[in-house]
Amino acid sequence: MPTHPVSFEFFPPRNEEQALVLRSTWQKLARLDPRDLTVTVGAGGSAQDATLKTVEELLERADAPVAAHISCMAPGVAMLDDLLDRYRAAGVNRLVVLRGDPPESLDFEPPFRYANELVGHVRHRHGDHFHIEVGCYPEIHPESPDMASEIHWFGEKVRAGADGAITQYFFEAETYFRFVEQCREAGVGIPITPGIMPITNYTQLARFSARCGARIPGWLEDRLTGFGDDGAAIRDYGLDVITELCIQLLEGGAPGLHFYTLNRANATMRIWQRLKSNALL
């Protein structure tokens, strides 16, 4: 296992073309000795079956540990219990438990309103079989009124049985360290792994960030917009920025890194290679 473990996150493909791209991606990243490969769910639970299918393929072919995301956005407890049973039978022992993002129109009432309720349900039904990680937001979830509320609800997930957490992505190391310090002061002691978003496309990054509450600092926005349509320059500069961020995080005590790959391997691999050359992985 590397000095600092890394995990790589994918989303389930929606068609055969995406499936081929994902297959190429995980085949490259699985060689980097990850702690695990993780598979997300879609908005409204629309992809929980697709998540299962992707998890099963990775378990069969990737020769790396696999973690499954599971969210509250499901038509009922029976569906979630069936998924959990199938994950357990398939050999999954790590879960990322989330509330999930409801779609614009939801034609069912989710059995759980918040992630802490689902964490508690998994613990009640499966004991300690699953290592459970949850999400947290160093720059506040878009629906949270303030940081105090953010940390309170994060703490509720920990009290329900979470073993660790993965943050939303961010671009300044101080954001992470300040958040961890506030969590520790509030009595939240589980490992908090920083989420890392490689920078490859400014338009896409700005759209994602506006939706999920991740702030693009002014200095970074100015540089990225200054490159205009020069995609190669954006990728090269993004590589420098995110590599330096990862170095600061790991040298400052972060327990590992979780990469949001967007089902592409190259940017993540380039960061990994630089960290490896710095003896941090």
PDB file of C-alpha atoms in Angstrom:
ATOM      1  CA  MET A   1       0.000   0.000   0.000  1.00  0.00           C
ATOM      2  CA  PRO A   2       1.385   3.477  -0.862  1.00  0.00           C
ATOM      3  CA  THR A   3       2.664   5.903   1.792  1.00  0.00           C
ATOM      4  CA  HIS A   4      -0.569   7.836   1.325  1.00  0.00           C
ATOM      5  CA  PRO A   5      -3.484   5.857  -0.125  1.00  0.00           C
ATOM      6  CA  VAL A   6      -5.413   7.160  -3.107  1.00  0.00           C
ATOM      7  CA  SER A   7      -8.856   6.307  -4.427  1.00  0.00           C
ATOM      8  CA  PHE A   8     -10.328   6.948  -7.862  1.00  0.00           C
ATOM      9  CA  GLU A   9     -13.985   7.784  -8.431  1.00  0.00           C
ATOM     10  CA  PHE A  10     -15.989   6.908 -11.555  1.00  0.00           C
ATOM     11  CA  PHE A  11     -19.605   7.319 -12.637  1.00  0.00           C
ATOM     12  CA  PRO A  12     -21.586   4.534 -14.335  1.00  0.00           C
ATOM     13  CA  PRO A  13     -21.554   4.735 -18.145  1.00  0.00           C
ATOM     14  CA  ARG A  14     -24.851   5.487 -19.893  1.00  0.00           C
ATOM     15  CA  ASN A  15     -24.063   3.789 -23.198  1.00  0.00           C
ATOM     16  CA  GLU A  16     -21.547   1.446 -24.786  1.00  0.00           C
ATOM     17  CA  GLU A  17     -19.280   4.273 -25.957  1.00  0.00           C
ATOM     18  CA  GLN A  18     -18.990   5.581 -22.385  1.00  0.00           C
ATOM     19  CA  ALA A  19     -18.480   2.025 -21.156  1.00  0.00           C
ATOM     20  CA  LEU A  20     -15.466   1.633 -23.449  1.00  0.00           C
ATOM     21  CA  VAL A  21     -13.992   4.921 -22.240  1.00  0.00           C
ATOM     22  CA  LEU A  22     -14.470   3.929 -18.607  1.00  0.00           C
ATOM     23  CA  ARG A  23     -12.937   0.520 -19.210  1.00  0.00           C
ATOM     24  CA  SER A  24      -9.834   2.138 -20.653  1.00  0.00           C
ATOM     25  CA  THR A  25      -9.707   4.545 -17.702  1.00  0.00           C
ATOM     26  CA  TRP A  26      -9.983   2.029 -14.884  1.00  0.00           C
ATOM     27  CA  GLN A  27      -7.525  -0.318 -16.579  1.00  0.00           C
ATOM     28  CA  LYS A  28      -4.909   2.451 -16.351  1.00  0.00           C
ATOM     29  CA  LEU A  29      -5.741   3.675 -12.857  1.00  0.00           C
ATOM     30  CA  ALA A  30      -6.114   0.209 -11.315  1.00  0.00           C
ATOM     31  CA  ARG A  31      -2.386  -0.293 -11.957  1.00  0.00           C
ATOM     32  CA  LEU A  32      -1.530   2.541  -9.549  1.00  0.00           C
ATOM     33  CA  ASP A  33      -2.194   0.468  -6.418  1.00  0.00           C
ATOM     34  CA  PRO A  34      -5.295   2.390  -5.282  1.00  0.00           C
ATOM     35  CA  ARG A  35      -6.911   1.907  -1.908  1.00  0.00           C
ATOM     36  CA  ASP A  36     -10.095   1.445  -3.916  1.00  0.00           C
ATOM     37  CA  LEU A  37     -12.013   2.312  -7.065  1.00  0.00           C
ATOM     38  CA  THR A  38     -15.379   3.910  -6.279  1.00  0.00           C
ATOM     39  CA  VAL A  39     -18.542   4.126  -8.368  1.00  0.00           C
ATOM     40  CA  THR A  40     -21.102   6.906  -7.930  1.00  0.00           C
ATOM     41  CA  VAL A  41     -24.874   6.961  -8.303  1.00  0.00           C
ATOM     42  CA  GLY A  42     -26.885   9.328 -10.506  1.00  0.00           C
ATOM     43  CA  ALA A  43     -29.306  12.035  -9.459  1.00  0.00           C
ATOM     44  CA  GLY A  44     -32.486  10.699  -7.951  1.00  0.00           C
ATOM     45  CA  GLY A  45     -31.012   7.239  -7.603  1.00  0.00           C
ATOM     46  CA  SER A  46     -31.432   6.853 -11.352  1.00  0.00           C
ATOM     47  CA  ALA A  47     -28.174   4.950 -11.635  1.00  0.00           C
ATOM     48  CA  GLN A  48     -28.165   2.706  -8.560  1.00  0.00           C
ATOM     49  CA  ASP A  49     -28.672  -0.367 -10.754  1.00  0.00           C
ATOM     50  CA  ALA A  50     -26.029   0.959 -13.146  1.00  0.00           C
ATOM     51  CA  THR A  51     -23.725   1.440 -10.165  1.00  0.00           C
ATOM     52  CA  LEU A  52     -24.183  -2.192  -9.207  1.00  0.00           C
ATOM     53  CA  LYS A  53     -23.419  -3.336 -12.756  1.00  0.00           C
ATOM     54  CA  THR A  54     -20.235  -1.231 -12.902  1.00  0.00           C
ATOM     55  CA  VAL A  55     -19.137  -2.380  -9.443  1.00  0.00           C
ATOM     56  CA  GLU A  56     -19.592  -6.006 -10.474  1.00  0.00           C
ATOM     57  CA  GLU A  57     -17.489  -5.486 -13.607  1.00  0.00           C
ATOM     58  CA  LEU A  58     -14.708  -3.849 -11.605  1.00  0.00           C
ATOM     59  CA  LEU A  59     -14.766  -6.613  -9.000  1.00  0.00           C
ATOM     60  CA  GLU A  60     -14.470  -9.203 -11.739  1.00  0.00           C
ATOM     61  CA  ARG A  61     -11.819  -7.546 -13.866  1.00  0.00           C
ATOM     62  CA  ALA A  62      -9.949  -4.723 -12.146  1.00  0.00           C
ATOM     63  CA  ASP A  63      -7.899  -6.620  -9.532  1.00  0.00           C
ATOM     64  CA  ALA A  64      -8.371  -3.715  -7.083  1.00  0.00           C
ATOM     65  CA  PRO A  65     -10.684  -3.108  -4.107  1.00  0.00           C
ATOM     66  CA  VAL A  66     -14.010  -1.549  -5.081  1.00  0.00           C
ATOM     67  CA  ALA A  67     -16.292   0.753  -3.087  1.00  0.00           C
ATOM     68  CA  ALA A  68     -19.919   1.383  -4.006  1.00  0.00           C
ATOM     69  CA  HIS A  69     -21.806   4.623  -3.541  1.00  0.00           C
ATOM     70  CA  ILE A  70     -25.344   4.275  -2.249  1.00  0.00           C
ATOM     71  CA  SER A  71     -27.811   7.109  -1.758  1.00  0.00           C
ATOM     72  CA  CYS A  72     -31.125   7.828  -0.074  1.00  0.00           C
ATOM     73  CA  MET A  73     -32.715   8.506  -3.466  1.00  0.00           C
ATOM     74  CA  ALA A  74     -34.477   5.171  -3.929  1.00  0.00           C
ATOM     75  CA  PRO A  75     -38.162   4.178  -4.169  1.00  0.00           C
ATOM     76  CA  GLY A  76     -38.051   2.261  -0.910  1.00  0.00           C
ATOM     77  CA  VAL A  77     -36.070   0.487   1.778  1.00  0.00           C
ATOM     78  CA  ALA A  78     -36.497  -2.852   0.030  1.00  0.00           C
ATOM     79  CA  MET A  79     -34.544  -1.658  -2.996  1.00  0.00           C
ATOM     80  CA  LEU A  80     -31.714  -0.339  -0.824  1.00  0.00           C
ATOM     81  CA  ASP A  81     -31.618  -3.526   1.245  1.00  0.00           C
ATOM     82  CA  ASP A  82     -31.453  -5.608  -1.910  1.00  0.00           C
ATOM     83  CA  LEU A  83     -28.536  -3.498  -3.172  1.00  0.00           C
ATOM     84  CA  LEU A  84     -26.713  -3.815   0.130  1.00  0.00           C
ATOM     85  CA  ASP A  85     -27.224  -7.575   0.175  1.00  0.00           C
ATOM     86  CA  ARG A  86     -25.961  -7.885  -3.379  1.00  0.00           C
ATOM     87  CA  TYR A  87     -22.910  -5.733  -2.681  1.00  0.00           C
ATOM     88  CA  ARG A  88     -22.105  -7.822   0.369  1.00  0.00           C
ATOM     89  CA  ALA A  89     -22.534 -11.079  -1.541  1.00  0.00           C
ATOM     90  CA  ALA A  90     -20.304  -9.760  -4.333  1.00  0.00           C
ATOM     91  CA  GLY A  91     -17.483  -9.042  -1.898  1.00  0.00           C
ATOM     92  CA  VAL A  92     -17.852  -5.291  -1.428  1.00  0.00           C
ATOM     93  CA  ASN A  93     -16.872  -4.154   2.059  1.00  0.00           C
ATOM     94  CA  ARG A  94     -16.579  -0.400   1.510  1.00  0.00           C
ATOM     95  CA  LEU A  95     -19.480   1.995   0.933  1.00  0.00           C
ATOM     96  CA  VAL A  96     -19.789   5.714   0.322  1.00  0.00           C
ATOM     97  CA  VAL A  97     -23.174   6.642   1.802  1.00  0.00           C
ATOM     98  CA  LEU A  98     -24.786   9.868   0.582  1.00  0.00           C
ATOM     99  CA  ARG A  99     -28.107  11.620   0.658  1.00  0.00           C
ATOM    100  CA  GLY A 100     -27.912  12.030  -3.105  1.00  0.00           C
ATOM    101  CA  ASP A 101     -29.179  14.843  -5.284  1.00  0.00           C
ATOM    102  CA  PRO A 102     -32.927  14.716  -5.938  1.00  0.00           C
ATOM    103  CA  PRO A 103     -33.915  15.290  -9.560  1.00  0.00           C
ATOM    104  CA  GLU A 104     -36.115  18.215 -10.564  1.00  0.00           C
ATOM    105  CA  SER A 105     -39.182  15.978 -10.322  1.00  0.00           C
ATOM    106  CA  LEU A 106     -39.279  13.085  -7.873  1.00  0.00           C
ATOM    107  CA  ASP A 107     -42.134  10.623  -8.291  1.00  0.00           C
ATOM    108  CA  PHE A 108     -41.494   8.762  -5.033  1.00  0.00           C
ATOM    109  CA  GLU A 109     -40.814   9.518  -1.382  1.00  0.00           C
ATOM    110  CA  PRO A 110     -37.254   8.486  -0.436  1.00  0.00           C
ATOM    111  CA  PRO A 111     -37.194   6.151   2.565  1.00  0.00           C
ATOM    112  CA  PHE A 112     -34.506   8.299   4.224  1.00  0.00           C
ATOM    113  CA  ARG A 113     -34.249  12.081   4.131  1.00  0.00           C
ATOM    114  CA  TYR A 114     -30.635  12.422   5.177  1.00  0.00           C
ATOM    115  CA  ALA A 115     -27.410  10.450   4.851  1.00  0.00           C
ATOM    116  CA  ASN A 116     -27.077   9.940   8.603  1.00  0.00           C
ATOM    117  CA  GLU A 117     -30.361   7.992   8.565  1.00  0.00           C
ATOM    118  CA  LEU A 118     -29.084   5.707   5.807  1.00  0.00           C
ATOM    119  CA  VAL A 119     -25.756   5.245   7.605  1.00  0.00           C
ATOM    120  CA  GLY A 120     -27.658   4.191  10.715  1.00  0.00           C
ATOM    121  CA  HIS A 121     -29.779   1.778   8.679  1.00  0.00           C
ATOM    122  CA  VAL A 122     -26.715   0.137   7.129  1.00  0.00           C
ATOM    123  CA  ARG A 123     -25.126  -0.238  10.550  1.00  0.00           C
ATOM    124  CA  HIS A 124     -28.322  -1.674  12.045  1.00  0.00           C
ATOM    125  CA  ARG A 125     -28.697  -4.222   9.249  1.00  0.00           C
ATOM    126  CA  HIS A 126     -25.065  -5.138   8.529  1.00  0.00           C
ATOM    127  CA  GLY A 127     -23.152  -4.285  11.694  1.00  0.00           C
ATOM    128  CA  ASP A 128     -19.486  -3.611  11.024  1.00  0.00           C
ATOM    129  CA  HIS A 129     -19.278  -5.498   7.724  1.00  0.00           C
ATOM    130  CA  PHE A 130     -19.033  -2.296   5.660  1.00  0.00           C
ATOM    131  CA  HIS A 131     -16.433   0.406   6.084  1.00  0.00           C
ATOM    132  CA  ILE A 132     -18.631   3.478   5.585  1.00  0.00           C
ATOM    133  CA  GLU A 133     -17.449   6.816   4.260  1.00  0.00           C
ATOM    134  CA  VAL A 134     -19.640   9.893   3.921  1.00  0.00           C
ATOM    135  CA  GLY A 135     -19.384  13.239   2.177  1.00  0.00           C
ATOM    136  CA  CYS A 136     -18.471  16.564   3.765  1.00  0.00           C
ATOM    137  CA  TYR A 137     -18.153  20.118   2.498  1.00  0.00           C
ATOM    138  CA  PRO A 138     -15.222  22.348   3.519  1.00  0.00           C
ATOM    139  CA  GLU A 139     -16.885  25.307   1.785  1.00  0.00           C
ATOM    140  CA  ILE A 140     -20.438  24.449   2.965  1.00  0.00           C
ATOM    141  CA  HIS A 141     -23.064  22.413   1.131  1.00  0.00           C
ATOM    142  CA  PRO A 142     -25.245  24.657  -1.069  1.00  0.00           C
ATOM    143  CA  GLU A 143     -28.205  23.942   1.243  1.00  0.00           C
ATOM    144  CA  SER A 144     -26.376  24.626   4.527  1.00  0.00           C
ATOM    145  CA  PRO A 145     -26.960  28.048   6.130  1.00  0.00           C
ATOM    146  CA  ASP A 146     -23.509  28.242   7.728  1.00  0.00           C
ATOM    147  CA  MET A 147     -20.450  26.244   8.727  1.00  0.00           C
ATOM    148  CA  ALA A 148     -21.800  25.468  12.205  1.00  0.00           C
ATOM    149  CA  SER A 149     -24.782  23.722  10.622  1.00  0.00           C
ATOM    150  CA  GLU A 150     -22.521  21.969   8.122  1.00  0.00           C
ATOM    151  CA  ILE A 151     -20.346  20.515  10.856  1.00  0.00           C
ATOM    152  CA  HIS A 152     -23.353  19.591  13.004  1.00  0.00           C
ATOM    153  CA  TRP A 153     -24.879  17.467  10.247  1.00  0.00           C
ATOM    154  CA  PHE A 154     -21.493  16.003   9.382  1.00  0.00           C
ATOM    155  CA  GLY A 155     -21.223  15.001  13.028  1.00  0.00           C
ATOM    156  CA  GLU A 156     -24.645  13.333  12.847  1.00  0.00           C
ATOM    157  CA  LYS A 157     -23.332  11.064  10.100  1.00  0.00           C
ATOM    158  CA  VAL A 158     -20.327  10.200  12.241  1.00  0.00           C
ATOM    159  CA  ARG A 159     -22.509   9.472  15.270  1.00  0.00           C
ATOM    160  CA  ALA A 160     -24.655   7.220  13.075  1.00  0.00           C
ATOM    161  CA  GLY A 161     -21.625   5.061  12.288  1.00  0.00           C
ATOM    162  CA  ALA A 162     -19.445   6.595   9.563  1.00  0.00           C
ATOM    163  CA  ASP A 163     -15.798   5.465   9.628  1.00  0.00           C
ATOM    164  CA  GLY A 164     -14.376   8.168   7.386  1.00  0.00           C
ATOM    165  CA  ALA A 165     -15.272  11.031   5.076  1.00  0.00           C
ATOM    166  CA  ILE A 166     -14.419  12.396   1.635  1.00  0.00           C
ATOM    167  CA  THR A 167     -14.622  16.124   1.011  1.00  0.00           C
ATOM    168  CA  GLN A 168     -16.073  18.009  -1.885  1.00  0.00           C
ATOM    169  CA  TYR A 169     -13.210  19.304  -4.012  1.00  0.00           C
ATOM    170  CA  PHE A 170     -11.553  22.663  -3.350  1.00  0.00           C
ATOM    171  CA  PHE A 171      -8.489  24.495  -4.620  1.00  0.00           C
ATOM    172  CA  GLU A 172      -6.664  25.920  -1.595  1.00  0.00           C
ATOM    173  CA  ALA A 173      -5.052  23.716   1.050  1.00  0.00           C
ATOM    174  CA  GLU A 174      -5.967  26.131   3.830  1.00  0.00           C
ATOM    175  CA  THR A 175      -9.639  25.462   3.065  1.00  0.00           C
ATOM    176  CA  TYR A 176      -9.125  21.822   4.001  1.00  0.00           C
ATOM    177  CA  PHE A 177      -6.977  22.381   7.063  1.00  0.00           C
ATOM    178  CA  ARG A 178      -9.324  25.031   8.464  1.00  0.00           C
ATOM    179  CA  PHE A 179     -12.284  22.695   8.010  1.00  0.00           C
ATOM    180  CA  VAL A 180     -10.505  19.760   9.665  1.00  0.00           C
ATOM    181  CA  GLU A 181      -9.565  21.959  12.623  1.00  0.00           C
ATOM    182  CA  GLN A 182     -13.176  23.091  13.033  1.00  0.00           C
ATOM    183  CA  CYS A 183     -14.363  19.475  12.878  1.00  0.00           C
ATOM    184  CA  ARG A 184     -11.858  18.393  15.509  1.00  0.00           C
ATOM    185  CA  GLU A 185     -12.941  21.250  17.781  1.00  0.00           C
ATOM    186  CA  ALA A 186     -16.532  19.996  17.371  1.00  0.00           C
ATOM    187  CA  GLY A 187     -15.536  16.471  18.367  1.00  0.00           C
ATOM    188  CA  VAL A 188     -15.557  14.941  14.886  1.00  0.00           C
ATOM    189  CA  GLY A 189     -12.484  12.725  14.853  1.00  0.00           C
ATOM    190  CA  ILE A 190     -12.792  10.386  11.845  1.00  0.00           C
ATOM    191  CA  PRO A 191     -10.278  10.560   8.970  1.00  0.00           C
ATOM    192  CA  ILE A 192     -11.227  13.234   6.428  1.00  0.00           C
ATOM    193  CA  THR A 193      -9.821  12.534   2.966  1.00  0.00           C
ATOM    194  CA  PRO A 194      -9.602  15.524   0.628  1.00  0.00           C
ATOM    195  CA  GLY A 195     -11.412  15.219  -2.678  1.00  0.00           C
ATOM    196  CA  ILE A 196      -9.300  16.279  -5.668  1.00  0.00           C
ATOM    197  CA  MET A 197     -10.627  17.555  -8.996  1.00  0.00           C
ATOM    198  CA  PRO A 198      -8.050  17.662 -11.814  1.00  0.00           C
ATOM    199  CA  ILE A 199      -8.337  20.779 -13.968  1.00  0.00           C
ATOM    200  CA  THR A 200      -8.703  20.024 -17.671  1.00  0.00           C
ATOM    201  CA  ASN A 201     -11.543  22.259 -18.921  1.00  0.00           C
ATOM    202  CA  TYR A 202     -12.454  25.617 -17.380  1.00  0.00           C
ATOM    203  CA  THR A 203     -16.028  25.802 -18.720  1.00  0.00           C
ATOM    204  CA  GLN A 204     -16.846  22.365 -17.362  1.00  0.00           C
ATOM    205  CA  LEU A 205     -15.147  23.123 -14.041  1.00  0.00           C
ATOM    206  CA  ALA A 206     -17.057  26.374 -13.588  1.00  0.00           C
ATOM    207  CA  ARG A 207     -20.362  24.612 -14.278  1.00  0.00           C
ATOM    208  CA  PHE A 208     -19.650  21.816 -11.804  1.00  0.00           C
ATOM    209  CA  SER A 209     -18.412  24.214  -9.150  1.00  0.00           C
ATOM    210  CA  ALA A 210     -21.452  26.480  -9.343  1.00  0.00           C
ATOM    211  CA  ARG A 211     -23.705  23.471  -8.859  1.00  0.00           C
ATOM    212  CA  CYS A 212     -21.905  21.790  -5.973  1.00  0.00           C
ATOM    213  CA  GLY A 213     -20.685  24.706  -3.899  1.00  0.00           C
ATOM    214  CA  ALA A 214     -16.963  24.464  -4.661  1.00  0.00           C
ATOM    215  CA  ARG A 215     -15.380  27.914  -4.875  1.00  0.00           C
ATOM    216  CA  ILE A 216     -12.926  28.751  -7.648  1.00  0.00           C
ATOM    217  CA  PRO A 217     -10.592  31.338  -6.070  1.00  0.00           C
ATOM    218  CA  GLY A 218     -10.183  34.600  -7.940  1.00  0.00           C
ATOM    219  CA  TRP A 219      -6.485  34.022  -8.662  1.00  0.00           C
ATOM    220  CA  LEU A 220      -7.280  30.658 -10.252  1.00  0.00           C
ATOM    221  CA  GLU A 221     -10.272  31.913 -12.215  1.00  0.00           C
ATOM    222  CA  ASP A 222      -8.226  34.808 -13.620  1.00  0.00           C
ATOM    223  CA  ARG A 223      -5.449  32.528 -14.824  1.00  0.00           C
ATOM    224  CA  LEU A 224      -7.774  29.920 -16.322  1.00  0.00           C
ATOM    225  CA  THR A 225      -9.945  32.433 -18.166  1.00  0.00           C
ATOM    226  CA  GLY A 226      -6.775  34.144 -19.386  1.00  0.00           C
ATOM    227  CA  PHE A 227      -5.876  31.044 -21.389  1.00  0.00           C
ATOM    228  CA  GLY A 228      -9.028  31.421 -23.484  1.00  0.00           C
ATOM    229  CA  ASP A 229      -9.496  28.402 -25.741  1.00  0.00           C
ATOM    230  CA  ASP A 230      -5.946  27.114 -25.268  1.00  0.00           C
ATOM    231  CA  GLY A 231      -6.866  23.715 -23.840  1.00  0.00           C
ATOM    232  CA  ALA A 232      -3.261  22.502 -23.610  1.00  0.00           C
ATOM    233  CA  ALA A 233      -2.249  25.538 -21.548  1.00  0.00           C
ATOM    234  CA  ILE A 234      -5.205  25.023 -19.210  1.00  0.00           C
ATOM    235  CA  ARG A 235      -4.278  21.371 -18.704  1.00  0.00           C
ATOM    236  CA  ASP A 236      -0.605  22.144 -18.072  1.00  0.00           C
ATOM    237  CA  TYR A 237      -1.363  24.935 -15.619  1.00  0.00           C
ATOM    238  CA  GLY A 238      -4.050  22.823 -13.955  1.00  0.00           C
ATOM    239  CA  LEU A 239      -1.511  20.034 -13.510  1.00  0.00           C
ATOM    240  CA  ASP A 240       0.858  22.400 -11.713  1.00  0.00           C
ATOM    241  CA  VAL A 241      -1.880  23.833  -9.474  1.00  0.00           C
ATOM    242  CA  ILE A 242      -3.423  20.522  -8.432  1.00  0.00           C
ATOM    243  CA  THR A 243      -0.076  18.796  -7.934  1.00  0.00           C
ATOM    244  CA  GLU A 244       1.041  21.588  -5.604  1.00  0.00           C
ATOM    245  CA  LEU A 245      -2.295  21.395  -3.780  1.00  0.00           C
ATOM    246  CA  CYS A 246      -1.837  17.641  -3.265  1.00  0.00           C
ATOM    247  CA  ILE A 247       1.724  18.112  -2.022  1.00  0.00           C
ATOM    248  CA  GLN A 248       0.580  20.697   0.530  1.00  0.00           C
ATOM    249  CA  LEU A 249      -2.253  18.448   1.682  1.00  0.00           C
ATOM    250  CA  LEU A 250      -0.147  15.328   2.116  1.00  0.00           C
ATOM    251  CA  GLU A 251       2.775  17.118   3.726  1.00  0.00           C
ATOM    252  CA  GLY A 252       0.283  18.838   6.043  1.00  0.00           C
ATOM    253  CA  GLY A 253      -1.144  15.563   7.309  1.00  0.00           C
ATOM    254  CA  ALA A 254      -4.047  14.620   5.026  1.00  0.00           C
ATOM    255  CA  PRO A 255      -4.643  10.844   5.289  1.00  0.00           C
ATOM    256  CA  GLY A 256      -4.755  10.283   1.524  1.00  0.00           C
ATOM    257  CA  LEU A 257      -6.385  11.619  -1.650  1.00  0.00           C
ATOM    258  CA  HIS A 258      -9.650  10.886  -3.447  1.00  0.00           C
ATOM    259  CA  PHE A 259      -9.642  11.782  -7.157  1.00  0.00           C
ATOM    260  CA  TYR A 260     -12.792  12.752  -9.030  1.00  0.00           C
ATOM    261  CA  THR A 261     -11.667  11.344 -12.374  1.00  0.00           C
ATOM    262  CA  LEU A 262     -14.771  12.134 -14.469  1.00  0.00           C
ATOM    263  CA  ASN A 263     -14.016   8.776 -16.131  1.00  0.00           C
ATOM    264  CA  ARG A 264     -10.778  10.060 -17.655  1.00  0.00           C
ATOM    265  CA  ALA A 265      -7.345   8.803 -16.675  1.00  0.00           C
ATOM    266  CA  ASN A 266      -4.684  11.103 -18.110  1.00  0.00           C
ATOM    267  CA  ALA A 267      -4.896  14.128 -15.788  1.00  0.00           C
ATOM    268  CA  THR A 268      -5.116  11.980 -12.667  1.00  0.00           C
ATOM    269  CA  MET A 269      -2.217   9.800 -13.807  1.00  0.00           C
ATOM    270  CA  ARG A 270      -0.004  12.835 -14.442  1.00  0.00           C
ATOM    271  CA  ILE A 271      -0.694  14.151 -10.936  1.00  0.00           C
ATOM    272  CA  TRP A 272      -0.071  10.689  -9.455  1.00  0.00           C
ATOM    273  CA  GLN A 273       3.249  10.407 -11.302  1.00  0.00           C
ATOM    274  CA  ARG A 274       4.450  13.744  -9.943  1.00  0.00           C
ATOM    275  CA  LEU A 275       3.436  12.818  -6.399  1.00  0.00           C
ATOM    276  CA  LYS A 276       5.159   9.469  -6.794  1.00  0.00           C
ATOM    277  CA  SER A 277       8.358  11.191  -7.904  1.00  0.00           C
ATOM    278  CA  ASN A 278       8.145  13.300  -4.738  1.00  0.00           C
ATOM    279  CA  ALA A 279       7.937  10.085  -2.650  1.00  0.00           C
ATOM    280  CA  LEU A 280       4.464  11.029  -1.400  1.00  0.00           C
ATOM    281  CA  LEU A 281       2.757   7.961  -2.865  1.00  0.00           C
TER     282      LEU A 281
END
